[in-house]
mmCIF file of C-alpha atoms in Angstrom:
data_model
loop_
_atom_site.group_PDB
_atom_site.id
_atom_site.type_symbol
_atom_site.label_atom_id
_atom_site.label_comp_id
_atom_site.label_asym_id
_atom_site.label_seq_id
_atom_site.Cartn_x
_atom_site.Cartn_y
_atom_site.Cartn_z
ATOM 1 C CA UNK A 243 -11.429 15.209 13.570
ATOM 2 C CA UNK A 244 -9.663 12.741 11.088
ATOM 3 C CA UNK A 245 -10.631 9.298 12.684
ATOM 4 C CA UNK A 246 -8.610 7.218 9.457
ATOM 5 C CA UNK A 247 -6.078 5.789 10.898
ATOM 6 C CA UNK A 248 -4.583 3.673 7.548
ATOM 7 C CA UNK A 249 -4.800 5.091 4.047
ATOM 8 C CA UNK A 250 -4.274 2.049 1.966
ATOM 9 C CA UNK A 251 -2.740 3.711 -1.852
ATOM 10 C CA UNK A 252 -3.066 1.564 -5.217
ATOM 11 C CA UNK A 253 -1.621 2.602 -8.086
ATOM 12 C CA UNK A 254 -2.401 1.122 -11.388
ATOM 13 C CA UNK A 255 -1.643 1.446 -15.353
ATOM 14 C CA UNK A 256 -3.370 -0.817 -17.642
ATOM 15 C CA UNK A 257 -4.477 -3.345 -14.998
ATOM 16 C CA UNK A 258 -7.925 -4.720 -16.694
ATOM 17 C CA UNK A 259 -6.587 -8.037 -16.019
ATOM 18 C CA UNK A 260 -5.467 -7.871 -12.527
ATOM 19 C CA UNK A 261 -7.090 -4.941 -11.056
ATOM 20 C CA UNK A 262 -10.351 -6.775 -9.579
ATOM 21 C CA UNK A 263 -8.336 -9.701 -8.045
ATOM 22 C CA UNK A 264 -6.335 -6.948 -6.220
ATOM 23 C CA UNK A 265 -9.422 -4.769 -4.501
ATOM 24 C CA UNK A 266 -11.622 -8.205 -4.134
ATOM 25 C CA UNK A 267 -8.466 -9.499 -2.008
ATOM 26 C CA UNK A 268 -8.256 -6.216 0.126
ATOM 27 C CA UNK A 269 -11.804 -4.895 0.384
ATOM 28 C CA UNK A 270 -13.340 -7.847 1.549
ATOM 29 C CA UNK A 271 -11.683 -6.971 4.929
ATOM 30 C CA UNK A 272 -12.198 -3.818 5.050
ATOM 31 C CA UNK A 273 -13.361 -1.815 7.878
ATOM 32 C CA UNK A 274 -13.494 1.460 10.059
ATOM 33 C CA UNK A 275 -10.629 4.114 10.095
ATOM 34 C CA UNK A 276 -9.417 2.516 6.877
ATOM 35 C CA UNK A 277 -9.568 4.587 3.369
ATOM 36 C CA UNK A 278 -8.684 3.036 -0.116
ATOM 37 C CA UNK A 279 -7.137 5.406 -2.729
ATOM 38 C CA UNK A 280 -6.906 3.861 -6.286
ATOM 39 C CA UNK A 281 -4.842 6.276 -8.477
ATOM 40 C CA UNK A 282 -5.505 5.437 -12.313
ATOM 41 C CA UNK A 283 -2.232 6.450 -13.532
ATOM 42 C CA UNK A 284 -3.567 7.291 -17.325
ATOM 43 C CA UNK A 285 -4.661 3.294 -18.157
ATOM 44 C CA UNK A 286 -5.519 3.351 -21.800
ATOM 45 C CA UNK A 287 -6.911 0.002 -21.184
ATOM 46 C CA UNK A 288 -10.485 -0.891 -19.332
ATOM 47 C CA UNK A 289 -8.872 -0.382 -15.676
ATOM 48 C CA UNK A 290 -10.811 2.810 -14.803
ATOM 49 C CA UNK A 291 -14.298 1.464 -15.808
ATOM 50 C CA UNK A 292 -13.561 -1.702 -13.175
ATOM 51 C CA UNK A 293 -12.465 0.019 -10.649
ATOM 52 C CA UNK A 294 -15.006 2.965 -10.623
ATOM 53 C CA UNK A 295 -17.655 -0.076 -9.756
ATOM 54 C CA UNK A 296 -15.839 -0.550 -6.578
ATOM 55 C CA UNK A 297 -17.567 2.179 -4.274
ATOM 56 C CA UNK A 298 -15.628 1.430 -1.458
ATOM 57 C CA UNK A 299 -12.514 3.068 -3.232
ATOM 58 C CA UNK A 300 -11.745 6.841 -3.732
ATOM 59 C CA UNK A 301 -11.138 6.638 -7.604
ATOM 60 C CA UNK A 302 -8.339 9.106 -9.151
ATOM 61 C CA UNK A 303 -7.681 9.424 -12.265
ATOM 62 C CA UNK A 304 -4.707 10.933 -13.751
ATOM 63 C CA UNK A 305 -2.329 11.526 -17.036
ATOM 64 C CA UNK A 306 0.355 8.992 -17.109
ATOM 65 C CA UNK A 307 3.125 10.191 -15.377
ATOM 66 C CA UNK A 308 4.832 7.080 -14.068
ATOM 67 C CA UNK A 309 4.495 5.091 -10.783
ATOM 68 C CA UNK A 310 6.306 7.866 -8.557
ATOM 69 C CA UNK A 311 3.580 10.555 -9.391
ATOM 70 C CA UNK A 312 0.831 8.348 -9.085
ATOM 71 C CA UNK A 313 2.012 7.587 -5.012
ATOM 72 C CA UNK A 314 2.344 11.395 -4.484
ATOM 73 C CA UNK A 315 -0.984 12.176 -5.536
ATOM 74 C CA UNK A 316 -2.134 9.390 -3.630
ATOM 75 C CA UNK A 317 -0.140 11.043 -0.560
ATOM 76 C CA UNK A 318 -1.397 14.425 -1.287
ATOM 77 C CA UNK A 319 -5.017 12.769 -0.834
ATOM 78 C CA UNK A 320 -4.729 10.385 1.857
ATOM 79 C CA UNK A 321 -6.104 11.129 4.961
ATOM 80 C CA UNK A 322 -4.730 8.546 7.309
ATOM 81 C CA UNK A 323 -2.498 8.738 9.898
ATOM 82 C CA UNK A 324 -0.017 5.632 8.391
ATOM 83 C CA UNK A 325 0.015 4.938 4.813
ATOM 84 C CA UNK A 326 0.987 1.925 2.643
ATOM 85 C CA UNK A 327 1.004 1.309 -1.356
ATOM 86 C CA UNK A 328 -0.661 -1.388 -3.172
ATOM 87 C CA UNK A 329 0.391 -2.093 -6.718
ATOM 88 C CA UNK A 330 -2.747 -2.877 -8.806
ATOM 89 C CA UNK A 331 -1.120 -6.194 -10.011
ATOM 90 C CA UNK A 332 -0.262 -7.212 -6.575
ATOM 91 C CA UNK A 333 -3.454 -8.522 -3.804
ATOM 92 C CA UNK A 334 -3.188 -8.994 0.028
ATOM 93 C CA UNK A 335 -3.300 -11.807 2.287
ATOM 94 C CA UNK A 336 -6.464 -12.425 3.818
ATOM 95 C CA UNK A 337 -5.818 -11.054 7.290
ATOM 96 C CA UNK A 338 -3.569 -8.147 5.917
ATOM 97 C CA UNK A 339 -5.998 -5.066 7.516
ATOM 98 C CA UNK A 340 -6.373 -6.912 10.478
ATOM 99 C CA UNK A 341 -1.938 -7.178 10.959
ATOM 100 C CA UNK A 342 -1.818 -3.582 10.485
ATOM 101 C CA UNK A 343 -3.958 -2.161 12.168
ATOM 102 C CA UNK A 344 -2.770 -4.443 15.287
ATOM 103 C CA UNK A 345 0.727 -3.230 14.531
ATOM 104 C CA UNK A 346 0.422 0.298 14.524
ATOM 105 C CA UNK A 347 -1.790 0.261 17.589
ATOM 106 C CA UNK A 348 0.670 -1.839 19.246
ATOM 107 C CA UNK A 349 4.067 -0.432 18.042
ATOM 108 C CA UNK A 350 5.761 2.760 17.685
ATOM 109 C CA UNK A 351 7.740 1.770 14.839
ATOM 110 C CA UNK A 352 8.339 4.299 11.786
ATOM 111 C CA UNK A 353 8.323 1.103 9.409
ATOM 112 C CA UNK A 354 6.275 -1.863 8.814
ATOM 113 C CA UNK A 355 8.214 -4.067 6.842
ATOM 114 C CA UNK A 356 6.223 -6.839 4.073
ATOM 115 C CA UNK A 357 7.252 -9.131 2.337
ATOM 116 C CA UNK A 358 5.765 -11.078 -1.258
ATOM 117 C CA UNK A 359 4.559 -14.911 -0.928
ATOM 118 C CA UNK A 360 3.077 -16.657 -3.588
ATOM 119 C CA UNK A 361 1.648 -13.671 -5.328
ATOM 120 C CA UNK A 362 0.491 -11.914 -2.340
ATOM 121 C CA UNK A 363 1.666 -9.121 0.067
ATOM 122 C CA UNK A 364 2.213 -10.987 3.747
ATOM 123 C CA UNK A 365 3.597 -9.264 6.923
ATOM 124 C CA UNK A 366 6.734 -10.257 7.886
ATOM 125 C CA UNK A 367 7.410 -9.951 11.687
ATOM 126 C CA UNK A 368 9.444 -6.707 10.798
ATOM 127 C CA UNK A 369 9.205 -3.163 12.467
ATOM 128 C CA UNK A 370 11.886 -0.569 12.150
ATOM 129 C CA UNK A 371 12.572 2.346 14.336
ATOM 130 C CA UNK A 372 14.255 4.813 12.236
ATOM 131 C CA UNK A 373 15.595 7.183 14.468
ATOM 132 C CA UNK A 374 17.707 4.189 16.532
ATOM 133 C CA UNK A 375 19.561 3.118 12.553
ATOM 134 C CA UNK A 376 21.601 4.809 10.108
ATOM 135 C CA UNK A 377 18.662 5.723 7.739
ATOM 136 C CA UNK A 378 16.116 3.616 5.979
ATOM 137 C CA UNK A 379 18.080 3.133 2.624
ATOM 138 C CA UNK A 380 21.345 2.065 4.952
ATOM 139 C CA UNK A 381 18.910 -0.017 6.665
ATOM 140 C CA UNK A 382 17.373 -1.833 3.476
ATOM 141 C CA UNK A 383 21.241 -2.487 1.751
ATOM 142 C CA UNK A 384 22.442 -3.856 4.998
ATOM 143 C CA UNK A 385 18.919 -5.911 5.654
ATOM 144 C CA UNK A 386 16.676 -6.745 2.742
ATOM 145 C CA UNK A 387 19.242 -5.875 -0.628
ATOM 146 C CA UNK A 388 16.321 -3.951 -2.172
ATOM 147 C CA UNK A 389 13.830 -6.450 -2.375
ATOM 148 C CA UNK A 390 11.163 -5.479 -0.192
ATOM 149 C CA UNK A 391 8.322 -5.367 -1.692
ATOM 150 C CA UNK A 392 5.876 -2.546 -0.066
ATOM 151 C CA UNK A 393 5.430 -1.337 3.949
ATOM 152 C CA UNK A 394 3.532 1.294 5.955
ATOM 153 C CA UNK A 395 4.897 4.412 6.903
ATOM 154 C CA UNK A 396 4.259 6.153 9.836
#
């Protein structure tokens, strides 16, 4: 029985300099029913040596193929129930685990909306149902203009 119930996806390309503050921000809180995926999106650079001395993290390593292939083989790998992407330049909040996980116990929502604050991802107060709009790209242009920066799909 699958008992993760987040699968938390990082994608990074030549991070050395930013990876670290990015998994010390999120693994720090991390806990049961929670996975980490880091997908090493061809770094030519010292990012795969730092984050392979995280253990907590499911390293992947893969030829450069761009941010887009990187997420799909991090979906193709994930285990958990909801999902939500990490960029490896980006860190969390320090009760960011703790938000989600009470969301998506709490809510039915298909969408966990997030939004960027002073160089970290923060929750916003945000939950959209898709099936009760017009679609989540109609939803974004009439709400947000593009700029969200990352969420958790159900």
């Amino acid at each position: 029985m699958n008992d993760i119930r987040l699968s938390i996806i990082i994608t990074a390309y030549n991070q050395e300099k930013c990876i670290a503050r990015c998994l010390d921000s999120l693994l720090c809180q991390l806990k049961d029913g929670v996975e980490v995926l880091v997908i090493d999106d061809g770094s030519e650079d010292g990012s795969g040596e730092i984050i392979q001395k995280y253990n907590q993290v499911q390293y992947i390593y893969k030829e450069n193929g761009g941010v887009s292939s990187a997420r799909n083989l991090g979906l193709q790998k994930a285990k958990g129930k909801n999902i939500t992407f990490i960029d490896g330049d980006d860190c969390v909040t320090e009760n960011y685990i703790d938000t989600i996980i009470q969301l998506i116990g709490a809510h039915t929502e298909d969408l966990i909306v997030f939004d960027y604050n002073e160089g970290c991802l923060s929750l916003t107060d945000k939950t959209i149902k898709l099936s009760n709009n017009e679609g989540f790209y109609h939803y974004l242009d009439q709400t947000y203009q593009f700029w969200i920066k990352t969420f958790v799909w159900n």
